[in-house]
XYZ file of C-alpha atoms in Angstrom:
167
model
C -11.688 -11.631 1.008
C -8.814 -11.028 3.423
C -6.143 -13.679 3.745
C -2.913 -13.968 5.716
C -0.226 -15.576 3.647
C 3.477 -16.266 3.367
C 5.826 -13.906 1.598
C 9.137 -14.904 0.123
C 12.046 -12.513 0.578
C 15.593 -13.213 -0.568
C 14.599 -16.812 -1.260
C 13.353 -17.412 2.293
C 9.681 -17.916 3.154
C 8.408 -16.119 6.243
C 5.028 -16.088 7.950
C 3.103 -12.857 7.710
C 1.024 -12.003 10.708
C 0.690 -9.837 13.796
C 4.076 -8.961 15.293
C 5.907 -11.026 12.687
C 9.546 -10.238 11.993
C 9.333 -9.192 8.365
C 12.543 -7.278 7.778
C 15.605 -8.981 6.375
C 19.142 -7.902 5.716
C 20.999 -8.830 2.548
C 22.519 -11.780 4.411
C 19.003 -13.043 5.275
C 19.516 -12.480 9.010
C 16.325 -11.115 10.501
C 15.800 -8.024 12.604
C 12.625 -6.800 14.234
C 10.131 -4.647 12.415
C 6.977 -2.973 13.757
C 4.526 -3.990 11.028
C 1.322 -5.152 12.682
C -0.155 -7.412 10.009
C 0.570 -8.217 6.381
C -2.286 -9.632 4.341
C -3.786 -9.813 0.914
C -7.239 -8.663 -0.055
C -9.231 -9.176 -3.229
C -11.035 -5.996 -4.252
C -14.330 -5.880 -6.176
C -12.559 -5.925 -9.551
C -11.010 -9.314 -8.725
C -7.509 -7.888 -8.260
C -5.609 -9.117 -5.193
C -3.440 -6.574 -3.371
C -0.849 -7.161 -0.654
C -0.780 -4.621 2.177
C 0.454 -3.964 5.689
C -2.163 -2.750 8.171
C -1.524 -1.420 11.658
C -3.067 0.825 14.254
C -6.530 1.464 15.615
C -9.228 0.313 13.160
C -11.457 3.122 14.497
C -8.759 5.801 14.182
C -8.021 8.159 11.317
C -6.776 6.285 8.246
C -3.562 6.814 6.263
C -3.063 4.951 3.003
C 0.563 4.841 1.886
C 1.077 4.556 -1.883
C 4.706 3.792 -2.759
C 6.340 5.109 -5.899
C 6.705 3.094 -9.093
C 8.724 -0.130 -8.674
C 8.258 -0.132 -4.879
C 6.028 -2.247 -2.639
C 4.515 -1.606 0.797
C 7.941 -2.513 2.202
C 9.332 0.879 1.184
C 7.270 2.295 4.076
C 8.501 -0.104 6.799
C 10.626 2.569 8.502
C 7.633 4.947 8.474
C 5.282 2.305 9.885
C 7.640 1.760 12.809
C 7.296 5.414 13.818
C 3.553 6.025 13.525
C 1.402 6.071 16.660
C -1.010 3.171 17.201
C -3.932 5.628 17.274
C -3.624 6.008 13.465
C -4.737 3.171 11.226
C -2.065 2.936 8.565
C -2.385 0.857 5.419
C 0.690 0.522 3.213
C -0.258 -1.121 -0.069
C 1.690 -2.805 -2.827
C -0.128 -1.523 -5.874
C -0.972 -3.703 -8.857
C 2.126 -5.099 -10.531
C 4.291 -4.588 -7.443
C 5.487 -6.764 -4.576
C 3.177 -9.680 -3.848
C 0.127 -8.026 -5.458
C -1.418 -9.323 -8.677
C 0.397 -8.464 -11.882
C -2.210 -8.116 -14.625
C -1.082 -7.962 -18.247
C -2.554 -4.466 -18.703
C -3.762 -1.617 -16.522
C -0.714 0.393 -15.523
C -1.850 3.966 -16.193
C -2.202 6.353 -13.244
C -5.975 6.117 -13.740
C -5.845 2.313 -13.407
C -3.926 2.524 -10.127
C -6.351 5.212 -8.916
C -9.299 2.966 -9.749
C -7.974 0.444 -7.209
C -7.849 2.836 -4.234
C -11.557 3.284 -3.416
C -12.311 -0.450 -3.808
C -9.379 -1.069 -1.446
C -10.886 1.379 1.060
C -14.254 -0.354 0.679
C -12.786 -3.820 1.178
C -10.919 -2.666 4.296
C -13.990 -0.811 5.622
C -12.305 2.584 5.610
C -14.697 5.424 4.761
C -12.100 8.190 4.263
C -8.334 8.313 4.251
C -5.413 10.647 3.990
C -3.496 9.453 0.933
C 0.279 9.599 1.280
C 2.077 9.131 -2.034
C 5.601 9.161 -3.381
C 6.813 10.030 -6.895
C 4.533 8.765 -9.682
C 1.966 7.588 -7.141
C 1.291 11.253 -6.388
C -0.547 11.306 -9.726
C -2.607 8.369 -8.458
C -3.469 10.097 -5.177
C -4.410 13.332 -6.953
C -6.636 11.414 -9.398
C -8.475 9.740 -6.484
C -8.922 13.135 -4.789
C -10.405 14.616 -7.978
C -12.647 11.621 -8.775
C -13.717 10.751 -5.208
C -13.265 13.856 -3.016
C -15.583 12.516 -0.322
C -13.264 9.554 0.274
C -10.075 11.627 0.616
C -9.482 13.389 3.930
C -6.181 14.865 2.740
C -3.118 14.425 0.555
C 0.567 14.162 1.409
C 2.621 14.237 -1.788
C 6.359 13.594 -1.753
C 8.535 14.263 -4.825
C 5.413 14.798 -6.908
C 5.770 15.067 -10.679
C 3.530 17.466 -12.544
C 3.164 15.067 -15.465
C 4.469 11.802 -16.846
C 4.698 13.276 -20.330
C 7.805 14.874 -21.816
C 10.333 16.975 -19.946
C 8.483 18.902 -17.237
C 11.553 21.009 -16.356
């Protein structure tokens, strides 16, 4: 179930929707941002995720997975620069931004288990997964578990493990 909603940023409610001004400075003065649509979607597990979606629904799909502690908003500057021929979905993963915050389920495997149901709910057959930091482990897990759903990987600042000192 897809639903437009209102987000609160710096104590100020703003409408999310096509061509909405969603970027705010520290002083709460707005400036334009190129995010096409911000919505929530409930995936088959019952978890509700917040995401920004822009571009051609029939075009190649990019799914942007921000690093730990970040939301889809960490990709706003990237979204502004992508061509409209690419469908780009920037998601706030579980526990982040306006997405649901379950009591448990914060292992890389748990985050990875949300990606294919998100693709299904958004009617995206395959996607290039773009991930930052710890979310690179999520993207790699999806590629290993569901290779037919992953058209490619872009990994930025990718750790090799979350255990011990990898240096």
